[in-house]
Every structure is written in C-alpha cells, then in structure tokens.
Coordinates of C-alpha atoms and ligand atoms in Angstrom, one line a residue:
X22 CA 219.1 69.4 25.1
X23 CA 217.9 65.9 24.4
X24 CA 220.9 64.9 22.2
X25 CA 224.2 66.4 21.2
X26 CA 224.0 68.8 18.3
X27 CA 227.4 67.5 17.3
X28 CA 225.6 64.4 16.0
X29 CA 223.6 66.6 13.7
X30 CA 226.2 66.9 11.0
X31 CA 225.7 64.7 7.9
X32 CA 225.1 66.9 4.9
X33 CA 226.8 66.1 1.6
X34 CA 228.1 69.7 1.5
X35 CA 231.4 70.1 3.4
X36 CA 230.9 73.8 4.2
X37 CA 227.5 73.1 5.7
X38 CA 229.0 70.2 7.7
X39 CA 231.7 72.5 9.0
X40 CA 229.3 75.3 9.9
X41 CA 226.9 72.9 11.7
X42 CA 229.8 71.4 13.7
X43 CA 230.7 74.9 14.9
X44 CA 227.1 75.8 15.7
X45 CA 226.7 72.5 17.7
X46 CA 229.8 73.4 19.7
X47 CA 228.4 76.9 20.5
X48 CA 225.1 75.2 21.6
X49 CA 226.9 72.7 23.8
X50 CA 229.2 75.3 25.3
X51 CA 226.7 78.1 26.0
X52 CA 223.3 76.3 26.6
X53 CA 220.8 79.1 27.3
X54 CA 223.6 81.6 27.9
X55 CA 225.2 83.9 25.3
X56 CA 228.6 84.5 23.9
X57 CA 229.9 88.0 23.5
X58 CA 229.1 89.9 20.3
X59 CA 232.6 89.2 18.8
X60 CA 235.4 86.8 19.3
X61 CA 238.7 87.5 20.9
X62 CA 241.5 85.8 18.9
X63 CA 238.8 83.6 17.2
X64 CA 237.2 82.5 20.5
X65 CA 233.8 83.7 21.8
X66 CA 234.1 84.7 25.5
X67 CA 230.9 84.7 27.5
X68 CA 228.8 87.9 27.1
X69 CA 229.9 90.4 29.8
X70 CA 227.6 91.2 32.7
X71 CA 225.5 94.3 31.9
X72 CA 222.2 96.0 32.5
X73 CA 221.8 94.1 35.8
X74 CA 222.2 90.7 34.0
X75 CA 225.0 88.3 35.0
X76 CA 227.7 87.1 32.6
X77 CA 226.2 85.3 29.6
X78 CA 222.9 87.2 30.0
X79 CA 220.6 88.3 27.3
X80 CA 221.6 91.9 26.6
X81 CA 222.6 94.2 23.6
X82 CA 221.5 93.7 20.0
X83 CA 223.1 90.5 18.9
X84 CA 221.6 87.7 21.1
X85 CA 218.8 86.9 18.6
X86 CA 221.5 85.6 16.2
X87 CA 222.2 82.7 18.6
X88 CA 218.8 81.1 18.5
X89 CA 218.6 82.3 14.9
X90 CA 221.6 80.0 14.1
X91 CA 220.0 77.1 16.0
X92 CA 216.7 77.5 14.0
X93 CA 218.6 77.7 10.7
X94 CA 220.9 74.8 11.7
X95 CA 217.7 72.7 12.4
X96 CA 216.5 73.5 8.9
X97 CA 219.8 72.6 7.4
X98 CA 220.3 69.4 9.3
X99 CA 216.8 68.2 10.3
X100 CA 218.3 67.5 13.7
X101 CA 216.1 67.7 16.8
X102 CA 218.9 68.8 19.1
X103 CA 219.2 72.2 17.2
X104 CA 215.4 72.6 17.5
X105 CA 215.7 72.0 21.2
X106 CA 218.5 74.5 21.5
X107 CA 216.5 77.1 19.6
X108 CA 213.4 76.5 21.8
X109 CA 215.3 76.7 25.0
X110 CA 216.0 80.4 24.4
X111 CA 212.3 81.4 24.2
X112 CA 211.7 81.9 27.9
X113 CA 214.8 84.2 28.1
X114 CA 213.5 86.4 25.3
X115 CA 210.0 86.4 26.9
X116 CA 211.5 87.6 30.1
X117 CA 213.7 90.2 28.4
X118 CA 210.7 92.1 26.8
X119 CA 208.5 91.5 29.9
X120 CA 211.1 93.1 32.2
X121 CA 212.3 95.6 29.6
X122 CA 215.9 94.6 29.8
X123 CA 218.0 96.6 27.4
X124 CA 215.2 97.1 24.9
X125 CA 215.3 100.9 24.4
X126 CA 216.7 100.8 20.8
X127 CA 215.7 99.9 17.3
X128 CA 217.2 96.4 17.3
X129 CA 214.1 94.6 18.6
X130 CA 213.7 93.2 15.1
X131 CA 217.0 91.5 15.1
X132 CA 216.2 90.1 18.5
X133 CA 212.7 88.8 18.1
X134 CA 212.5 88.0 14.4
X135 CA 215.1 85.3 14.9
X136 CA 214.1 84.0 18.4
X137 CA 210.4 84.1 19.3
X138 CA 208.8 84.6 15.8
X139 CA 210.3 81.3 14.6
X140 CA 209.0 79.5 17.7
X141 CA 205.5 80.7 16.7
X142 CA 206.1 79.7 13.1
X143 CA 207.4 76.2 13.9
X144 CA 205.6 75.3 17.1
X145 CA 202.6 77.6 17.5
X146 CA 204.1 78.7 20.8
X147 CA 201.7 81.4 22.0
X148 CA 204.1 82.8 24.7
X149 CA 206.6 83.4 21.9
X150 CA 203.9 85.1 19.8
X151 CA 202.9 87.4 22.7
X152 CA 206.5 88.4 23.3
X153 CA 207.0 89.1 19.6
X154 CA 204.0 91.4 19.6
X155 CA 205.2 93.1 22.8
X156 CA 208.6 93.7 21.1
X157 CA 206.9 95.2 18.1
X158 CA 204.8 97.5 20.3
X159 CA 208.0 98.6 22.0
X160 CA 209.6 99.3 18.7
X161 CA 206.6 101.2 17.5
X162 CA 207.0 103.4 20.6
X163 CA 210.2 104.8 19.0
X164 CA 208.3 106.1 16.0
X165 CA 208.4 109.9 15.4
X166 CA 205.1 110.6 13.7
X167 CA 206.1 113.9 12.1
X168 CA 209.4 112.7 10.8
X169 CA 208.1 109.2 9.9
X170 CA 211.2 107.4 11.3
X171 CA 212.0 105.1 14.1
X172 CA 214.7 106.4 16.3
X173 CA 217.8 104.2 16.5
X174 CA 219.3 104.8 19.9
X175 CA 218.8 106.5 23.2
X176 CA 215.9 108.2 24.9
X177 CA 213.4 109.8 22.5
X178 CA 214.0 113.2 24.2
X179 CA 217.9 112.9 24.1
X180 CA 219.0 116.0 22.0
X181 CA 221.9 114.1 20.5
X182 CA 219.9 111.1 19.3
X183 CA 216.4 112.5 18.8
X184 CA 215.2 111.8 15.3
X185 CA 218.2 109.8 14.2
X186 CA 217.6 106.7 12.1
X187 CA 220.3 104.3 10.9
X188 CA 220.4 102.1 7.8
X189 CA 220.7 98.9 9.8
X190 CA 217.1 99.5 11.0
X191 CA 215.7 98.4 7.7
X192 CA 216.3 94.9 9.0
X193 CA 214.0 95.6 12.0
X194 CA 211.0 96.6 9.8
X195 CA 210.0 93.0 9.1
X196 CA 209.0 92.7 12.8
X197 CA 206.5 95.5 12.4
X198 CA 205.1 93.9 9.2
X199 CA 204.9 90.6 11.1
X200 CA 202.9 92.3 13.9
X201 CA 200.4 93.8 11.5
X202 CA 199.9 90.4 9.8
X203 CA 199.4 88.7 13.2
X204 CA 197.1 91.3 14.9
X205 CA 195.3 92.9 11.9
X206 CA 196.4 96.3 13.2
X207 CA 197.8 98.3 10.3
X208 CA 199.8 100.8 12.4
X209 CA 202.9 98.7 12.6
X210 CA 203.2 98.2 8.9
X211 CA 202.2 101.8 8.1
X212 CA 205.1 103.0 10.3
X213 CA 207.5 100.5 8.7
X214 CA 206.5 101.6 5.2
X215 CA 207.0 105.2 5.9
X216 CA 210.3 104.6 7.7
X217 CA 211.7 102.7 4.7
X218 CA 210.6 105.5 2.4
X219 CA 212.2 108.2 4.5
X220 CA 215.5 106.2 4.5
X221 CA 215.2 105.7 0.7
X222 CA 214.7 109.4 0.2
X223 CA 217.6 110.7 2.5
X224 CA 220.1 107.9 3.1
X225 CA 221.0 106.9 -0.5
X226 CA 223.2 109.6 -2.0
X227 CA 223.0 110.5 -5.7
X228 CA 226.1 108.2 -6.4
X229 CA 224.2 105.3 -4.6
X230 CA 226.5 105.2 -1.6
X231 CA 224.7 105.3 1.7
X232 CA 224.8 107.3 5.0
X233 CA 225.1 105.2 8.1
X234 CA 222.9 107.5 10.1
X235 CA 220.6 110.4 9.3
X236 CA 218.8 112.9 11.6
X237 CA 215.3 114.3 11.0
X238 CA 213.9 117.1 13.1
X239 CA 211.2 115.4 15.1
X240 CA 209.2 118.6 15.6
X241 CA 209.0 119.7 12.0
X242 CA 209.8 116.3 10.2
X243 CA 212.5 118.1 8.1
X244 CA 215.5 116.1 7.0
X245 CA 218.7 117.5 8.6
X246 CA 222.0 115.8 8.0
X247 CA 223.7 112.4 7.5
X248 CA 226.8 111.2 9.4
X249 CA 228.6 108.0 10.2
X250 CA 229.1 106.2 13.4
X251 CA 231.1 103.0 12.4
X252 CA 232.2 104.1 8.9
X253 CA 235.5 105.7 7.8
X254 CA 234.0 109.2 7.2
X255 CA 230.6 110.9 7.1
X256 CA 230.7 110.9 3.3
X257 CA 232.1 107.3 2.8
X258 CA 230.1 104.1 2.5
X259 CA 230.5 101.9 5.5
X260 CA 230.5 98.4 4.0
X261 CA 228.1 96.8 6.4
X262 CA 225.7 99.7 6.2
X263 CA 225.6 99.3 2.4
X264 CA 225.0 95.6 2.9
X265 CA 222.1 96.3 5.4
X266 CA 220.8 98.6 2.6
X267 CA 220.8 95.8 0.0
X268 CA 219.1 93.2 2.2
X269 CA 216.9 95.7 4.2
X270 CA 215.5 97.5 1.2
X271 CA 214.9 94.2 -0.6
X272 CA 213.0 92.8 2.4
X273 CA 211.0 96.0 2.7
X274 CA 210.2 95.8 -1.1
X275 CA 209.1 92.2 -0.8
X276 CA 206.9 93.1 2.3
X277 CA 205.2 96.1 0.6
X278 CA 205.3 95.2 -3.1
X279 CA 206.7 98.7 -3.6
X280 CA 209.0 99.1 -6.6
X281 CA 210.6 102.3 -5.3
X282 CA 212.0 100.2 -2.4
X283 CA 213.2 97.5 -4.8
X284 CA 214.9 100.2 -6.9
X285 CA 216.6 101.3 -3.7
X286 CA 217.9 97.8 -3.0
X287 CA 219.2 97.5 -6.6
X288 CA 221.0 100.9 -6.3
X289 CA 222.6 99.8 -3.1
X290 CA 223.5 96.4 -4.7
X291 CA 225.1 97.9 -7.8
X292 CA 227.2 100.3 -5.9
X293 CA 228.3 97.5 -3.4
X294 CA 229.3 95.2 -6.3
X295 CA 231.2 98.0 -8.1
X296 CA 233.4 98.5 -5.0
X297 CA 234.3 94.8 -4.3
X298 CA 237.9 93.6 -4.4
X299 CA 238.6 90.5 -6.6
X300 CA 237.6 87.9 -4.0
X301 CA 234.3 89.6 -3.5
X302 CA 234.6 90.2 0.3
X303 CA 234.6 94.0 1.0
X304 CA 236.9 96.0 3.1
X305 CA 235.2 97.4 6.2
X306 CA 234.5 100.6 4.3
X307 CA 233.9 100.8 0.6
X308 CA 236.3 103.7 0.3
X309 CA 239.0 101.1 0.4
X310 CA 239.7 99.0 -2.6
X311 CA 241.9 96.2 -3.9
X312 CA 245.3 96.1 -2.3
X313 CA 244.4 98.2 0.7
X314 CA 246.0 97.3 4.0
X315 CA 242.7 97.8 5.8
X316 CA 240.7 94.9 7.2
X317 CA 237.9 93.1 5.3
X318 CA 234.5 92.8 6.9
X319 CA 233.4 89.2 6.2
X320 CA 230.1 90.0 7.9
X321 CA 229.2 92.6 5.3
X322 CA 229.9 89.9 2.8
X323 CA 227.6 87.4 4.4
X324 CA 224.8 89.9 4.8
X325 CA 225.2 91.0 1.1
X326 CA 225.0 87.4 -0.1
X327 CA 221.5 87.1 1.5
X328 CA 220.5 90.5 0.2
X329 CA 221.8 89.9 -3.3
X330 CA 219.9 86.5 -3.5
X331 CA 216.7 88.4 -2.4
X332 CA 217.3 91.1 -5.1
X333 CA 217.9 88.4 -7.7
X334 CA 214.7 86.7 -6.7
X335 CA 212.7 90.0 -6.9
X336 CA 214.3 91.3 -10.1
X337 CA 214.9 88.0 -11.9
X338 CA 218.4 89.4 -12.8
X339 CA 220.9 86.5 -12.7
X340 CA 223.9 88.9 -12.2
X341 CA 222.9 89.4 -8.6
X342 CA 222.8 85.7 -7.9
X343 CA 226.1 85.2 -9.6
X344 CA 227.8 87.8 -7.5
X345 CA 226.2 86.4 -4.4
X346 CA 227.6 82.9 -5.2
X347 CA 231.1 84.4 -5.9
X348 CA 231.1 86.1 -2.5
X349 CA 229.8 83.0 -0.8
X350 CA 232.4 80.8 -2.5
X351 CA 235.2 83.1 -1.2
X352 CA 233.7 83.2 2.3
X353 CA 233.6 79.4 2.3
X354 CA 237.0 78.9 0.9
X355 CA 239.0 81.7 2.6
X356 CA 237.1 83.0 5.6
X357 CA 235.2 80.1 7.1
X358 CA 236.6 78.4 10.1
X359 CA 237.5 74.7 9.9
X360 CA 236.1 72.9 12.9
X361 CA 239.5 71.3 13.6
X362 CA 241.1 74.8 13.9
X363 CA 239.9 75.1 17.5
X364 CA 238.4 78.5 16.7
X365 CA 234.7 79.2 17.5
X366 CA 233.3 81.6 14.9
X367 CA 231.9 80.3 11.6
X368 CA 233.5 83.2 9.8
X369 CA 236.8 84.9 10.6
X370 CA 237.9 88.4 9.6
X371 CA 234.9 90.6 10.4
X372 CA 235.0 94.1 11.8
X373 CA 232.5 95.4 14.3
X374 CA 233.7 98.9 14.9
X375 CA 237.1 99.9 13.5
X376 CA 236.8 103.5 14.9
X377 CA 236.5 102.2 18.5
X378 CA 238.9 99.2 18.0
X379 CA 236.0 96.7 18.7
X380 CA 236.0 93.3 17.1
X381 CA 238.6 94.2 14.4
X382 CA 239.6 91.2 12.3
X383 CA 237.5 88.9 14.5
X384 CA 234.5 86.7 14.1
X385 CA 231.0 88.1 15.2
X386 CA 227.6 86.7 15.8
X387 CA 225.8 88.4 12.9
X388 CA 228.4 87.5 10.4
X389 CA 228.0 83.8 11.5
X390 CA 224.2 84.0 11.4
X391 CA 224.0 85.5 7.9
X392 CA 226.7 83.0 6.6
X393 CA 224.5 80.1 7.9
X394 CA 221.4 81.7 6.4
X395 CA 223.3 82.1 3.1
X396 CA 224.2 78.4 3.1
X397 CA 220.6 77.5 3.7
X398 CA 219.3 79.8 1.0
X399 CA 221.7 78.1 -1.5
X400 CA 220.9 74.6 -0.3
X401 CA 217.2 75.2 -0.3
X402 CA 216.2 78.0 -2.6
X403 CA 212.5 77.6 -1.7
X404 CA 213.2 78.2 2.1
X405 CA 211.4 81.4 3.3
X406 CA 213.6 83.4 5.6
X407 CA 212.3 84.4 9.0
X408 CA 212.2 88.0 7.9
X409 CA 209.3 87.2 5.5
X410 CA 205.8 85.7 5.9
X411 CA 205.9 82.0 6.5
X412 CA 204.2 79.9 3.8
X413 CA 200.8 78.6 5.0
X414 CA 199.0 75.3 4.1
X415 CA 195.7 75.3 2.3
X416 CA 193.8 75.4 5.6
X417 CA 195.7 78.5 6.7
X418 CA 198.2 76.9 9.2
X419 CA 201.8 77.9 9.1
X420 CA 204.0 75.3 7.6
X421 CA 206.8 74.0 9.8
Ligands
LIG24 N1 223.7 96.9 13.6 C1 225.0 97.2 14.2 C2 226.1 96.9 13.3 O1 225.9 96.4 12.2 O2 227.2 97.0 13.7

C-alpha cells in the first residue's frame, strides 16, 4: 500500500469513522492475505490452510468480502490507500479462478462481484474482467437445465447434493447478469432469471417464511422437498436466509424488471419485519422472538438493511426504509465495535452456524461487509452497489 489506510478516516459521521478505522486495521494487518470467516473472541485469526493453500490463502466463500470492504471504504473515504488495498487482491482472485482453487460451489458471485468486477468498473482492468467472466462461466456450469436451478454445493453427480439450490444463491445471480451485459451472451442471464423464478416458486412458503435449501430432481425437473442446513428446523425461517431472500429477490427484480420477483422480495421483507424484536436485530432463526435466550445474528440485520433499502427504492414504500434505518441505528449503537475496544470485527454478535457451533456470537466477514455497504447506502443514496449495473457516462464509459 502507498499510504496507511488508518489515515483515511475523516468523515463527519462517527459510525463511518469507526468502521473505516477497523477496515484500515484489517488491511494493514492482512495485506493480500485473508482473515478467517469469523472472529474468535472478537479477533480475526488468519484463514486456516486449506485446499492446498497456505494459512491466509484465498479459499472458501467469504474472501470477496475483504476486497469488497476495501472498495466500499474507498468510496466512503475517497482515500487512495483503500483503493490500493482493493486492487492488490485482483491477482489472487485471477489465480483462484485460473487454477480452479475451491470454486466448485455457487458462491462465485460473492467472490467475484466484490473483488474483480469492481476493478473493471473502477479501473478498466481487463485481467479482472476476464477472471469475472471465467467465474461466471464456471457458475453457469452448475446449472441443471431441466430443473432450471444452479446447484449449491458438491459435485453435480453427488446424490446428496444433486439439484439442491439454496436461498443465499440469489446473491450470486448478479454475476450472471453482469456476464451477459459484458459479453452479449444471453445464456447467463437466462439461467439466472429461471433460477430466481424457481426459488420464488418453491422456497417461499404460503406464510412467507423461506426454506434454506430445496431440492429439484435434475432428471425430471420436478420440485422435491425443502430442508434446512443452518436454520433451527426444516420448517422454521433461518434469519440470514430470509435476509438473503429480501436482498436477493430485490436485486433479481431490479436486474430483470420482473414484478413477480419484486413481490417475492416484499413478501420476504414483510415476514422478516414481523418477526423482529424491539431493537430490530433478529435472533439467528426467526422462530425465536423477543426475550429469547438465543443469540442474535447481526449479519442477518446488516444484509436486511441493504435489502430493505433496495425494496424501498423499487416500491417507493417508505416503511421499508424506516425499518432499515431502525435496524442500522441499533447495529451502530449496540452491535458495532468501537476501534478503541481492541476487537477486529465491525459488527459483533453474529452467528455463522449455530447447529455446528461455528462462529456463534462472533463477528464475521459478511456481516462486516454488509454493514459497511449499508453505511455507504445511507451516506450516498445515489451510490450504485456492485451487484447492479454501474452507471455509464454519455459516451458509454463506466463511471468511477
Ligand atoms: N452463504 C452462507 C451463509 O450465509 O452462511
């Protein structure tokens, strides 16, 4: 880096300043390496060695949130050092897709929408563009034509995982729309549109709660059954899944102009709002309500803030914005880390996977990323998130 991101801080907004100071610390500490998915006692250890990569290597589904935070921090602060930090991750993401390192899952959207796609948007970096197209190609390779869904996990012939899609995957569809816009090839966007519709049809229950995962028969295309992986029960509503539904359906509605997808986002949003405790930050599963001893999931809160702001923009209904601001106020007041606390995460009190005891009542990278994105959305309501088409100038160039 050319200068210390710690010098970036200087906004008039105290919560933005605090968040930027923590992002700067992350950049200074990790450089081009990666922290683990979640904190341990509020501190991010280095990412464990996996998939043949050493400690701190670029593996698993959450590493895109790291450059994503640097891009967003650069937008919030205008500071060059955050831009340098974001750009320094491009070669690692190019290598990851070139060498197919831990990329056989649906999360390529989370990885490339927040790392290489912004490098193309900001810098016209052609290696970043090629890597993003390669990631979209790989994601499209997981599409089951008959069922019309992109398989979440595992080998496409794995009998346990074959034909299973998960609600989180809605956030990976913007990568496919991006690839169609960039290449002119409609196959990516066609698959994304059909996938979003299949999830709308099967994963939202009549009471507007959502399944976490749902399996289609890849041979016949028939819908089979829903179940949970990280939620409390198969028929409960995992809070982060419902939040992915709000933001994911809203982005897919925006990308397709399809009112049925917007209606899906609104249904997910209304149900989510109806299950919130007084401070607006959900318990890790929406089956738990006010007064429960269970943990909150602050990351579901920060994702929902971004989703509700998108739903408010698309519907023009101010109630969604007012709930988003209430959640964000609570996150800022009671869940955000003060830089002088010595802790690393931007947001405390998240839950990764309660069923497996992973990241319970800890910070996590996606909660931190969406909190920062939420702060930027509120500071700059005209900012176009990386999930959506970048604005272009009159001569067709992408605006920085
Ligand atoms: N996308 C994985 C999770 O939300 O835990």
